[in-house]
mmCIF file of C-alpha atoms (C1' of nucleotides) in Angstrom:
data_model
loop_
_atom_site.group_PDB
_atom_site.id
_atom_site.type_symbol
_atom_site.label_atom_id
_atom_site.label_comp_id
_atom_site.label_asym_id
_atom_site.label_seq_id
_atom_site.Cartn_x
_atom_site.Cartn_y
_atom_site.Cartn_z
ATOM 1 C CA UNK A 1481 108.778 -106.769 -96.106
ATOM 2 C CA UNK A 1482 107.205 -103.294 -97.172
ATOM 3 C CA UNK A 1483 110.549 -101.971 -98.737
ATOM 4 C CA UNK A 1484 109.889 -99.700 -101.773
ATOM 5 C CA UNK A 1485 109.708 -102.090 -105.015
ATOM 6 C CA UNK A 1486 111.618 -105.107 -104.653
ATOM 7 C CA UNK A 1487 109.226 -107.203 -101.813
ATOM 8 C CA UNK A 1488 108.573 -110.728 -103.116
ATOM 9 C CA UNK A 1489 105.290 -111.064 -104.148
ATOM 10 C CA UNK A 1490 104.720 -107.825 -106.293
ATOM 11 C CA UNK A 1491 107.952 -107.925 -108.089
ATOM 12 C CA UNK A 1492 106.681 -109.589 -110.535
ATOM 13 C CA UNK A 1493 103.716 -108.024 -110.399
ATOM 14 C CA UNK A 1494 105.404 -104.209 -110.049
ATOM 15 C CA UNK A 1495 108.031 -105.460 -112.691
ATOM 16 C CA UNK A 1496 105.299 -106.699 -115.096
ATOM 17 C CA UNK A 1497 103.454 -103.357 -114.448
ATOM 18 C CA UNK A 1498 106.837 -101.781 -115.550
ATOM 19 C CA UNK A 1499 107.555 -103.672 -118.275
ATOM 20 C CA UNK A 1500 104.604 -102.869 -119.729
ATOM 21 C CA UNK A 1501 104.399 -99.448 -118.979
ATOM 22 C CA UNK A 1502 107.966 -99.151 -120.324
ATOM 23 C CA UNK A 1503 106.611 -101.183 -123.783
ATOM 24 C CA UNK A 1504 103.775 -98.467 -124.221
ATOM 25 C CA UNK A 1505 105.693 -95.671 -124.310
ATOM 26 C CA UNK A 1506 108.288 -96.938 -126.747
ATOM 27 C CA UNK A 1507 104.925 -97.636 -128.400
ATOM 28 C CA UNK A 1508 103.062 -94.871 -128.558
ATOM 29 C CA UNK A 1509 106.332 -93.020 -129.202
ATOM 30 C CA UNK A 1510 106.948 -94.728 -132.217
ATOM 31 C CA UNK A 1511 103.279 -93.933 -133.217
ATOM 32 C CA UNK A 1512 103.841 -90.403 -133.181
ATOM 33 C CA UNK A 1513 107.106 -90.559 -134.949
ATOM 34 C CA UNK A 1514 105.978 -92.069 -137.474
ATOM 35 C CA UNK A 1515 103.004 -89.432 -137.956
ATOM 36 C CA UNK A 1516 105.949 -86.497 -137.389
ATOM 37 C CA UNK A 1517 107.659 -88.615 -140.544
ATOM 38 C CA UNK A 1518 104.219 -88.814 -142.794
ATOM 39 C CA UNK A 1519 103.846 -84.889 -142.549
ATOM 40 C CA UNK A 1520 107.445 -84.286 -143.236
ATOM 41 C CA UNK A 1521 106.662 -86.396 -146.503
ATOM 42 C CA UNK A 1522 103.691 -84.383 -147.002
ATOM 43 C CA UNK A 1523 105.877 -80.934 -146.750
ATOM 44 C CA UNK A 1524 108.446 -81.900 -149.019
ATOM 45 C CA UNK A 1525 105.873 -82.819 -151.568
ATOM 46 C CA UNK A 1526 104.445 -79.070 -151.565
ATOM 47 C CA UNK A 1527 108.155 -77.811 -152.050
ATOM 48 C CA UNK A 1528 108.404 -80.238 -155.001
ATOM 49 C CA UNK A 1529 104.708 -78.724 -156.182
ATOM 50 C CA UNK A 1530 106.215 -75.120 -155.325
ATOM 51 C CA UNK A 1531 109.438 -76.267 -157.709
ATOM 52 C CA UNK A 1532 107.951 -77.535 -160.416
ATOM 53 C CA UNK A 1533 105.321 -73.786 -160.374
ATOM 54 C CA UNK A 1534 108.698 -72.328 -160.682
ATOM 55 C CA UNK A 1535 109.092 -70.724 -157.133
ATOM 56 C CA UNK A 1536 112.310 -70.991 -155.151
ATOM 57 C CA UNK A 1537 112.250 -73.294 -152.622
ATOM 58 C CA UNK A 1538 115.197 -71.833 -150.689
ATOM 59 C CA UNK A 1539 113.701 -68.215 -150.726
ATOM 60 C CA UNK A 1540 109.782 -69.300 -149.741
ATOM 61 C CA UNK A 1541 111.544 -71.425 -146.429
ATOM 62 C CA UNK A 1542 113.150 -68.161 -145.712
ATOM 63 C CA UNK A 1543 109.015 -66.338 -145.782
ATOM 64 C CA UNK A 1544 108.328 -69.054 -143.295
ATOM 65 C CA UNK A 1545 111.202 -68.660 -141.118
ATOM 66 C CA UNK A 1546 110.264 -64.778 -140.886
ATOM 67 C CA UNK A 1547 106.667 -65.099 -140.602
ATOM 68 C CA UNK A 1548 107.423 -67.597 -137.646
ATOM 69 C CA UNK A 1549 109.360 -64.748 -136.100
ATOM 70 C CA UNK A 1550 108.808 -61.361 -133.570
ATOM 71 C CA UNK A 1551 109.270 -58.293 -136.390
ATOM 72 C CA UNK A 1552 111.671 -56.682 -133.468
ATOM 73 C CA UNK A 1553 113.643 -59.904 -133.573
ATOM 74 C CA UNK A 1554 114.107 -59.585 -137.018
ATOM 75 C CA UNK A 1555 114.897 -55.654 -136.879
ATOM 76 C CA UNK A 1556 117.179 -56.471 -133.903
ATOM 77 C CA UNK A 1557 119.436 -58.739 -136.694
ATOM 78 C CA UNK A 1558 119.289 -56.939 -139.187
ATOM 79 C CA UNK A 1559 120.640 -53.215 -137.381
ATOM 80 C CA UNK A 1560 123.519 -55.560 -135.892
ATOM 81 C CA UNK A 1561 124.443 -56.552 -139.022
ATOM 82 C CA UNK A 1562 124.374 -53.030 -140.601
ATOM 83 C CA UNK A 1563 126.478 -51.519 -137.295
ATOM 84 C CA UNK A 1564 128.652 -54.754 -137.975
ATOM 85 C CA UNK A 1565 129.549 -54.422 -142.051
ATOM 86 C CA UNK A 1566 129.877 -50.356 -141.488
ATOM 87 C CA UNK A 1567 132.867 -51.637 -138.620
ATOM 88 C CA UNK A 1568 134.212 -53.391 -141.529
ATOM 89 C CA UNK A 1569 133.681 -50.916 -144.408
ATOM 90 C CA UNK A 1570 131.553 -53.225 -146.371
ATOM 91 C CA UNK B 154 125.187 -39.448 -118.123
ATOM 92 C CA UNK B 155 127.821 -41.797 -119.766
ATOM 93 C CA UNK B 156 125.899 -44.726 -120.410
ATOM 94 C CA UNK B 157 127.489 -47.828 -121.473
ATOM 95 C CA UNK B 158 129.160 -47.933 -125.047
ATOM 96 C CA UNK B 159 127.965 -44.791 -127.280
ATOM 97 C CA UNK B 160 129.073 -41.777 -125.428
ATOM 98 C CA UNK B 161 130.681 -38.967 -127.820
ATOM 99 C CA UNK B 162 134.398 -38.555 -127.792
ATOM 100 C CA UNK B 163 135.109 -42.269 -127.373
ATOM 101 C CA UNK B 164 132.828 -43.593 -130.552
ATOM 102 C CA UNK B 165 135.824 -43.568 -132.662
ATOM 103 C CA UNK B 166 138.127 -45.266 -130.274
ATOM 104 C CA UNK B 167 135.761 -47.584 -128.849
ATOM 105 C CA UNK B 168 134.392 -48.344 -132.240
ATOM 106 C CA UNK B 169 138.018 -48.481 -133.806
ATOM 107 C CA UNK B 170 139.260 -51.259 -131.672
ATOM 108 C CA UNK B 171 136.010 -53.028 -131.422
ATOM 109 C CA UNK B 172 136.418 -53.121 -135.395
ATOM 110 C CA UNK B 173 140.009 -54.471 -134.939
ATOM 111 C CA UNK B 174 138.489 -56.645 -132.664
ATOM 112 C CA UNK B 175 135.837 -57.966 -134.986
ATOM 113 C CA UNK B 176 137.702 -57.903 -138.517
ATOM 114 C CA UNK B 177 140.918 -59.821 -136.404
ATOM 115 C CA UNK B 178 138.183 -62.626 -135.624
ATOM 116 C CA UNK B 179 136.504 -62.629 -138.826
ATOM 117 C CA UNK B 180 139.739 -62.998 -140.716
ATOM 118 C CA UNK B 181 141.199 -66.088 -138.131
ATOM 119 C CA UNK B 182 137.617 -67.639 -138.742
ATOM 120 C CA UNK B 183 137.958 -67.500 -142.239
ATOM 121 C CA UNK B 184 141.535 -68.676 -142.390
ATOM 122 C CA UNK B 185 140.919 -71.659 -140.369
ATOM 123 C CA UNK B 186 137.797 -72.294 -142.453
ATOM 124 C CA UNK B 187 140.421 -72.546 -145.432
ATOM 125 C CA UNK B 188 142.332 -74.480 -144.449
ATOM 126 C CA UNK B 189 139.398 -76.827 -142.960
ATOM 127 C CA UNK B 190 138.445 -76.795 -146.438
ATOM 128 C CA UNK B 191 141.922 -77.611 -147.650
ATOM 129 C CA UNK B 192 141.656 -81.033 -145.916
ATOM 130 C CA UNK B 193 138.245 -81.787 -147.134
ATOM 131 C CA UNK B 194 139.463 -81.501 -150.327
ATOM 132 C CA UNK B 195 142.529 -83.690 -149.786
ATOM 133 C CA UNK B 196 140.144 -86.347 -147.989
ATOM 134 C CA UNK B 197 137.563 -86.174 -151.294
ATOM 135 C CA UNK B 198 141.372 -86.737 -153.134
ATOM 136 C CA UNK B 199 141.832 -89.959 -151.147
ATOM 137 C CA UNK B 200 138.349 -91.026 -151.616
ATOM 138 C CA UNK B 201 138.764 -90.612 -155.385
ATOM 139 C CA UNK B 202 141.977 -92.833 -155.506
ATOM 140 C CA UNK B 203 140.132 -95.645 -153.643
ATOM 141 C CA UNK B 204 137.454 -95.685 -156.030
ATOM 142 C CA UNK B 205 140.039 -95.713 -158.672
ATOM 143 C CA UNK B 206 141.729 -98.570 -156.885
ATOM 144 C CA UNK B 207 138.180 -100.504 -157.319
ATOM 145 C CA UNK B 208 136.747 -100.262 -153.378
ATOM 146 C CA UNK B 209 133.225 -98.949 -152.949
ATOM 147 C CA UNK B 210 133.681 -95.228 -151.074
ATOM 148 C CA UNK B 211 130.528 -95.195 -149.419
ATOM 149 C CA UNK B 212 131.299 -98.503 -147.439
ATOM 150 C CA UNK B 213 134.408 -97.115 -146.518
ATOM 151 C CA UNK B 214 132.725 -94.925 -145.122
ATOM 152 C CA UNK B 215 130.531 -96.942 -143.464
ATOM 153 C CA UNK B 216 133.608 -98.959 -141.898
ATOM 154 C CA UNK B 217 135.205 -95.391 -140.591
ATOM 155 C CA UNK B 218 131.735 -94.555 -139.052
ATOM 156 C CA UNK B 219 131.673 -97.945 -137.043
ATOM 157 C CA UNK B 220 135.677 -96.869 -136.010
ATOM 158 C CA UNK B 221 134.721 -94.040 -134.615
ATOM 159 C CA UNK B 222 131.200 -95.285 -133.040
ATOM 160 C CA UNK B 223 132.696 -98.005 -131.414
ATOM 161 C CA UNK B 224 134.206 -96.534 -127.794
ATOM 162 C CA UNK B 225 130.478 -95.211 -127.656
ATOM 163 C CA UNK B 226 128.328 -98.553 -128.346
ATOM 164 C CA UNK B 227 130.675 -99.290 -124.943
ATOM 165 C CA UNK B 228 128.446 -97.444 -122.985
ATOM 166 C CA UNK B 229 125.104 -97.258 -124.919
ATOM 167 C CA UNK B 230 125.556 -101.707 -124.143
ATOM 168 C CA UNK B 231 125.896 -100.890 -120.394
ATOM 169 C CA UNK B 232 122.925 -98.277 -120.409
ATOM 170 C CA UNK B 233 120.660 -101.004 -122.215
ATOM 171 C CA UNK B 234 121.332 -103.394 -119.867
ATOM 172 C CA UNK B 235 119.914 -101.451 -117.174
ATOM 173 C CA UNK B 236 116.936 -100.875 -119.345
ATOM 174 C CA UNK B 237 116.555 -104.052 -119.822
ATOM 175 C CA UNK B 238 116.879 -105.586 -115.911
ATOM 176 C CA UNK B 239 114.268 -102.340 -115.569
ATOM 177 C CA UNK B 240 111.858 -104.210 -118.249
ATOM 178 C CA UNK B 241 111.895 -107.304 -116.644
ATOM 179 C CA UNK B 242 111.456 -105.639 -113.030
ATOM 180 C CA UNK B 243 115.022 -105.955 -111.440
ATOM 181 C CA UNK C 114 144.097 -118.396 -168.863
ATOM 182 C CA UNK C 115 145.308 -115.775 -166.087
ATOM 183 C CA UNK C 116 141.509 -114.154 -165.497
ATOM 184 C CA UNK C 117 141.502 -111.222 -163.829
ATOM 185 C CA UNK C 118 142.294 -111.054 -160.215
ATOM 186 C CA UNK C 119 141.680 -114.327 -158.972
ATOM 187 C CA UNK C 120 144.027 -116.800 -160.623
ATOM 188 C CA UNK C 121 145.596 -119.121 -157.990
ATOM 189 C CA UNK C 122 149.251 -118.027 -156.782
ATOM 190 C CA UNK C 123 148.552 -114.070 -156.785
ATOM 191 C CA UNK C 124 145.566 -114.302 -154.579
ATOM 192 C CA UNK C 125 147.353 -113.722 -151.470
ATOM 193 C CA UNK C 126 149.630 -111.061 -152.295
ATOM 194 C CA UNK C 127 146.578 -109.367 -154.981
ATOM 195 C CA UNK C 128 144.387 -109.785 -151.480
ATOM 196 C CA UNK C 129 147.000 -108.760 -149.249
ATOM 197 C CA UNK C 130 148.087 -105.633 -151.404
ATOM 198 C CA UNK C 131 144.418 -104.459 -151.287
ATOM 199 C CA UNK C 132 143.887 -105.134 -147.701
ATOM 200 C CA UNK C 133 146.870 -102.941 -147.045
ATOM 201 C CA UNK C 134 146.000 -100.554 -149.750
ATOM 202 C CA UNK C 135 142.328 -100.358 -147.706
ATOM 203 C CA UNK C 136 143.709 -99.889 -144.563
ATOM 204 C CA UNK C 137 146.470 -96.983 -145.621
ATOM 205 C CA UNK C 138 143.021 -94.949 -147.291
ATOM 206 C CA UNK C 139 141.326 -95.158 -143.993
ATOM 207 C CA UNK C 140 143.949 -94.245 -141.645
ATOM 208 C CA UNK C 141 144.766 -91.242 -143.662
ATOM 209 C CA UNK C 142 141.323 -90.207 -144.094
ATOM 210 C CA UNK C 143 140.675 -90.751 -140.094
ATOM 211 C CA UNK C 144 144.557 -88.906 -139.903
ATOM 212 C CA UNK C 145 142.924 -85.820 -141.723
ATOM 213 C CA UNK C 146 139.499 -86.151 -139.863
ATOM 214 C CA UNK C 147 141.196 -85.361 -136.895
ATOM 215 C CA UNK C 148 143.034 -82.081 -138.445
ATOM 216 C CA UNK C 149 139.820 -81.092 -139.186
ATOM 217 C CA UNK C 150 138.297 -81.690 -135.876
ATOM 218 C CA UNK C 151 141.214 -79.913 -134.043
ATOM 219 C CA UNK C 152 140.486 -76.252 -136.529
ATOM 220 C CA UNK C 153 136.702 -77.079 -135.794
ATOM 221 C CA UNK C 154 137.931 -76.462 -131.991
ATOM 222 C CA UNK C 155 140.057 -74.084 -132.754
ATOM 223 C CA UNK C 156 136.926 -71.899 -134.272
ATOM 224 C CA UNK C 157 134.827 -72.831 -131.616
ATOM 225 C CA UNK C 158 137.293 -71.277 -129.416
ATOM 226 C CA UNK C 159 137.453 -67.727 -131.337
ATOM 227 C CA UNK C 160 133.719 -67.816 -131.234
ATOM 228 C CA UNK C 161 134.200 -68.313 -127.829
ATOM 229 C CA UNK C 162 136.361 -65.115 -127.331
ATOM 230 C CA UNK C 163 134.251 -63.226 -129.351
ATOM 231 C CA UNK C 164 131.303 -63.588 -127.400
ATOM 232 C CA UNK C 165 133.388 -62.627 -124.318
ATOM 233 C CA UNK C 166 134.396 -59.314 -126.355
ATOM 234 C CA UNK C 167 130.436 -58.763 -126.752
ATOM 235 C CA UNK C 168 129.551 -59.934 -129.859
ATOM 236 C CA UNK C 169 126.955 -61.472 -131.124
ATOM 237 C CA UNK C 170 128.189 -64.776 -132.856
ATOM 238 C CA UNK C 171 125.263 -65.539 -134.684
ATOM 239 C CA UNK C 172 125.779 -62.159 -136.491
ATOM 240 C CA UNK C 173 129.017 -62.739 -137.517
ATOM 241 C CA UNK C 174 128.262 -66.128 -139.040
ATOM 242 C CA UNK C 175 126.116 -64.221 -141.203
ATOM 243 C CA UNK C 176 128.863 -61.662 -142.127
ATOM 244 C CA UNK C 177 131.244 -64.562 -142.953
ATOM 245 C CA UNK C 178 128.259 -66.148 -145.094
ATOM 246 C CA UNK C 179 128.314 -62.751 -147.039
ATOM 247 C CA UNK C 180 131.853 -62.498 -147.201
ATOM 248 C CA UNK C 181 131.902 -65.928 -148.669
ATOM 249 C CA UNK C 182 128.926 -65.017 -151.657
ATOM 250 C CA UNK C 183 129.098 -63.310 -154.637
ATOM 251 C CA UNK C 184 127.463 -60.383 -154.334
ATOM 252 C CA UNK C 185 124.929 -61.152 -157.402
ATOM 253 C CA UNK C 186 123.791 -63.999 -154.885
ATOM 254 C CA UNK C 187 123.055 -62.132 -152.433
ATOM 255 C CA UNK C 188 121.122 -59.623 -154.203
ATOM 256 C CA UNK C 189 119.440 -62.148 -156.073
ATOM 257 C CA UNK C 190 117.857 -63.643 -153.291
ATOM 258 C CA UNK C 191 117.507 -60.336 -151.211
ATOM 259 C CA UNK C 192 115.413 -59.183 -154.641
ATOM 260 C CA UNK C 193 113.241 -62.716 -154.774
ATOM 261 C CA UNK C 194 112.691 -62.594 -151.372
ATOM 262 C CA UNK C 195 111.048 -59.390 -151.873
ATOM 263 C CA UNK C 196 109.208 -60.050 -154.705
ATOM 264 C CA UNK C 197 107.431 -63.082 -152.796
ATOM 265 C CA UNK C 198 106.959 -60.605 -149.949
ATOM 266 C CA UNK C 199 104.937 -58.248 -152.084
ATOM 267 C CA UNK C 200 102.987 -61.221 -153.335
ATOM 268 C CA UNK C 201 101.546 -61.756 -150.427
ATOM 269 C CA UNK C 202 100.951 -58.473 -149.278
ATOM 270 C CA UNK C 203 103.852 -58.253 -146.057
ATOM 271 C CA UNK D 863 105.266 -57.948 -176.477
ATOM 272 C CA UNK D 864 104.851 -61.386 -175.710
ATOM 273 C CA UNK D 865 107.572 -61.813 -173.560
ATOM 274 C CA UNK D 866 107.763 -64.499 -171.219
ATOM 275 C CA UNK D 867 105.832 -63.527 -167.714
ATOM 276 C CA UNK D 868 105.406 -60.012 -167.374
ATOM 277 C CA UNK D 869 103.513 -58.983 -170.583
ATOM 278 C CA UNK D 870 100.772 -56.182 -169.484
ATOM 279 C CA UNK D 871 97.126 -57.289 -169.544
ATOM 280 C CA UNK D 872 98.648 -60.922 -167.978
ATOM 281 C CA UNK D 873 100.610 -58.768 -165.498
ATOM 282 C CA UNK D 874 97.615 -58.708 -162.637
ATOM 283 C CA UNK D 875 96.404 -62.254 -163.350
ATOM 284 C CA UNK D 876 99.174 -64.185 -163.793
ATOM 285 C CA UNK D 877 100.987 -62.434 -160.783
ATOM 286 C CA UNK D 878 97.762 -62.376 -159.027
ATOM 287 C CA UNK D 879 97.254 -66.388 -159.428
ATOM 288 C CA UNK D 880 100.994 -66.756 -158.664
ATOM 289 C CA UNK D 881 100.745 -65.001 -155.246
ATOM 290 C CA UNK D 882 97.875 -67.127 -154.867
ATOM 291 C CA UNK D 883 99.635 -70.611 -155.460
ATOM 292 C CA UNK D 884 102.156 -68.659 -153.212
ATOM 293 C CA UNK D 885 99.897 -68.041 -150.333
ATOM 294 C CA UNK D 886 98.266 -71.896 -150.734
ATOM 295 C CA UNK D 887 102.130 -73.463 -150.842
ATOM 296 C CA UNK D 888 103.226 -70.916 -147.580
ATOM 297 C CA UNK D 889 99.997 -71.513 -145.818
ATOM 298 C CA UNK D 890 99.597 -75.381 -146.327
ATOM 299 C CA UNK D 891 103.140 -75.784 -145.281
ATOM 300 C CA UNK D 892 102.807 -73.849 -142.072
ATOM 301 C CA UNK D 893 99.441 -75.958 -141.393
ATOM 302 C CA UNK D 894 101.405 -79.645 -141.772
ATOM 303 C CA UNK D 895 104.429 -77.718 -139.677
ATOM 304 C CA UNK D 896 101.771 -76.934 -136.725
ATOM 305 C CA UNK D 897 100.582 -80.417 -136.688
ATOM 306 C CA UNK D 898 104.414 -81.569 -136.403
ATOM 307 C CA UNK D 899 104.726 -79.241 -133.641
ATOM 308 C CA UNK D 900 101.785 -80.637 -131.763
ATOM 309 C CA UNK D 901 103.086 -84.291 -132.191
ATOM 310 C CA UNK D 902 106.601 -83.209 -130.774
ATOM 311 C CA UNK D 903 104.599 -81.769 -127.853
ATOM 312 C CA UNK D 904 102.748 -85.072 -127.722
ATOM 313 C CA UNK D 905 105.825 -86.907 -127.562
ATOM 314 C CA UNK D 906 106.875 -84.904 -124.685
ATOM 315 C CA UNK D 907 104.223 -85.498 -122.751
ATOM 316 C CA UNK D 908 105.209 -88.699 -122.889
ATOM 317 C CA UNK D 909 108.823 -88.353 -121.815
ATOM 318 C CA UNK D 910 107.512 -86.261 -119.022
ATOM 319 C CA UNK D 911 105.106 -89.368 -118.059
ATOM 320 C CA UNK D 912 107.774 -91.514 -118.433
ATOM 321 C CA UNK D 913 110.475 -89.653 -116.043
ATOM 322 C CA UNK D 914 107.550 -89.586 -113.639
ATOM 323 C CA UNK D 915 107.196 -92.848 -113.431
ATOM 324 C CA UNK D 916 110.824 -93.437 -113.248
ATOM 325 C CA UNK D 917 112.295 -94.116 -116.290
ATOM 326 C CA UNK D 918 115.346 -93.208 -117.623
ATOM 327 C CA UNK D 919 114.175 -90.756 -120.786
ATOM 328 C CA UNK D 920 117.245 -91.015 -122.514
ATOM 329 C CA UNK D 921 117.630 -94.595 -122.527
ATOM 330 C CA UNK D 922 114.383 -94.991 -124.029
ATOM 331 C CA UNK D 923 115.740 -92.680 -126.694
ATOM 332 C CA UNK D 924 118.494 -94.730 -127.069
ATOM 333 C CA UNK D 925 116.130 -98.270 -127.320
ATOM 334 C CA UNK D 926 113.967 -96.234 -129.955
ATOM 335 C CA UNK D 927 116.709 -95.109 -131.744
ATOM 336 C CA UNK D 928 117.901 -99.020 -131.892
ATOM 337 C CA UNK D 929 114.683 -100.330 -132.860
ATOM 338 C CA UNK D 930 114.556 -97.825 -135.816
ATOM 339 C CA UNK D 931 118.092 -99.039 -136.924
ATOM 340 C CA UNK D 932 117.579 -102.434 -136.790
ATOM 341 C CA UNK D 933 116.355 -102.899 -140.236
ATOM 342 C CA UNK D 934 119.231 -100.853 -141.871
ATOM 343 C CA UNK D 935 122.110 -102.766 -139.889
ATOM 344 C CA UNK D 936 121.081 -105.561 -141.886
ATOM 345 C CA UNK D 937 121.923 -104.181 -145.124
ATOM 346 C CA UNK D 938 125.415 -102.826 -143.780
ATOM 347 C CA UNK D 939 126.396 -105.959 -142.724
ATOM 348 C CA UNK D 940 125.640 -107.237 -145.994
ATOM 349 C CA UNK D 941 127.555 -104.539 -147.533
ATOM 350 C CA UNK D 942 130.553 -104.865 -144.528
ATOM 351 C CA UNK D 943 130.590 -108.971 -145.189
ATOM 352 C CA UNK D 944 131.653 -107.727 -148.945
ATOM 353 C CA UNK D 945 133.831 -105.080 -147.977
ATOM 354 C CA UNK D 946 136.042 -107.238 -145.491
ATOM 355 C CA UNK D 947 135.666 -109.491 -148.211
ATOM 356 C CA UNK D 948 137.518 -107.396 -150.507
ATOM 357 C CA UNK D 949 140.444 -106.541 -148.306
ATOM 358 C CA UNK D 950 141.026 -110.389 -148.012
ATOM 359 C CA UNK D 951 140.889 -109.901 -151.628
ATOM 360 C CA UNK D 952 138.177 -111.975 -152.837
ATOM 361 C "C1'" DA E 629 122.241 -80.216 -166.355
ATOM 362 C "C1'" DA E 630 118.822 -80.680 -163.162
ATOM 363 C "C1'" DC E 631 117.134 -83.972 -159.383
ATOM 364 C "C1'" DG E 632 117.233 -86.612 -155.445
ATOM 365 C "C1'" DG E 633 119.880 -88.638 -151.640
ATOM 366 C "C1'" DC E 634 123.449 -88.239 -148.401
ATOM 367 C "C1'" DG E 635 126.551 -86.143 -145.128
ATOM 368 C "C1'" DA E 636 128.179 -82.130 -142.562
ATOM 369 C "C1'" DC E 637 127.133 -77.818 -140.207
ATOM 370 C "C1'" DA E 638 124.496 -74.592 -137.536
ATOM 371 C "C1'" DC E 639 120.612 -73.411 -134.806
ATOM 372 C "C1'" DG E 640 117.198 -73.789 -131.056
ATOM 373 C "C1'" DT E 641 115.819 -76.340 -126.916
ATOM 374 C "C1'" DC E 642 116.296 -78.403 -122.720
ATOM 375 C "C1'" DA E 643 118.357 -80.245 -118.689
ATOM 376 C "C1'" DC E 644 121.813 -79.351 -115.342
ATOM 377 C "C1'" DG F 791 125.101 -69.919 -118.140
ATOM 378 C "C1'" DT F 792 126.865 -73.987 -120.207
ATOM 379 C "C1'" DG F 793 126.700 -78.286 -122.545
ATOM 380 C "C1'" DA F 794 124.145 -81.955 -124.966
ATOM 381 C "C1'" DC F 795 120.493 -83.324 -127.937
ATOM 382 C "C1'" DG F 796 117.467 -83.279 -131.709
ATOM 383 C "C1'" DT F 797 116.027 -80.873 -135.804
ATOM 384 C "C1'" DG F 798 116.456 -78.153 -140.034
ATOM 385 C "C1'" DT F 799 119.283 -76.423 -143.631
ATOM 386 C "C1'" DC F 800 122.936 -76.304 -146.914
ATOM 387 C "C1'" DG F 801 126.337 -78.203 -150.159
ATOM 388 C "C1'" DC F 802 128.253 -82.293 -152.594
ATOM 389 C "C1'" DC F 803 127.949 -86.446 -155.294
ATOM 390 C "C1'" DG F 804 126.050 -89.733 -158.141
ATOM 391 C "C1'" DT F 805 122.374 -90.402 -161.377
ATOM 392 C "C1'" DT F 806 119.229 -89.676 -165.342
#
DNA sequence: AACGGCGACACGTCAC
DNA sequence: GTGACGTGTCGCCGTT
């Protein structure tokens, strides 16, 4: 029979096919992830360099977060919160 | 034309009650955020007697983790066993 | 000599009064879990309501963050945070 | 005066070297973030691959995530046999 | 008393 | 638009 996947002679054919499809991604996903895990290793080491030169770590993550962002995003937040405290009286 | 929210005679008004509006949340937030806090601190309590009492905290922790993961490990088995009859081609 | 905890006749009830004692910190601590689970929705749920009313959430999480700061902090960081700006010329 | 940072003639060198390390720490750490980017994409592609070929992405998350714990489960049954040990009060 | 590790919380993204 | 998922950040605790 020609149905889809399951006809006798390929299934173990298609099914080895898949199985080893299946195994390299897992694979090659685990690759990467354990790259993505080496540079996070390699970050925290510059914010331990960055500590120890007597920077704050907290306040340089915020420079990166704002550099990664649109300037009008950051002006958008920042009049809300102003309109915000005045509704409060702070 | 009156456009949406900042027409003249109704800033006050409009901007009174949508300062109600705000501070009322802002305050129930913070409330419930007390009292959240409240029952972390009588957990921490407990935590303190058992390691008083001799046990090892973080284990116990470990054992209410696998309490509460258990109902979903259900599931996650049935999900691997299709994976798996998919590996081997079913 | 009557060592410690395991001398012969006392084991059972020495066992069985920890087992019990083990079991009474983790159902309160799962008991008080739950309480805070149950404010945790009932946040979410004023969140909820206040985005309905118009407001942006996120904004309000940072008001509450405020709220919650000594006001040195905040300045502290708002005055590092320019400082590092200046350094590098943004 | 000789005070600690900010003494004149330093002023320009030791801020300028500061905003310097500064710029290296901000700029280095925004290079190894990039690269982390690009291997999330990578591992996307992937995923995308993999649903077109059929698979079920999020159980391969789930066999992933499994193959990562593996190691650690060993060590908290170790640590479980001792706890359940305990509450039979050995 | 600062440091590192760990756990909880909040945010952004993506599929539905 | 909503809900779930993964990721990043923050605070707490134990350690040195």
């Amino acid at each position: 029979m020609d149905s889809d996947v399951m006809s006798n002679g390929d299934d173990a054919a298609v099914g080895g096919i898949a199985a080893d499809r299946l195994r390299s991604i897992i694979e090659r996903v685990e690759r990467l992830e354990e790259e993505r895990k080496a540079l996070a290793g390699d970050i925290k080491d510059i914010f331990s360099e960055a500590k120890s030169a007597g920077f704050d770590v907290k306040v340089i993550r915020q420079i990166i977060r704002i550099r990664k962002q649109e300037p009008a995003e950051v002006e958008e937040q920042e009049t809300l919160l102003d309109i915000y405290r005045r509704a409060l009286g702070m």
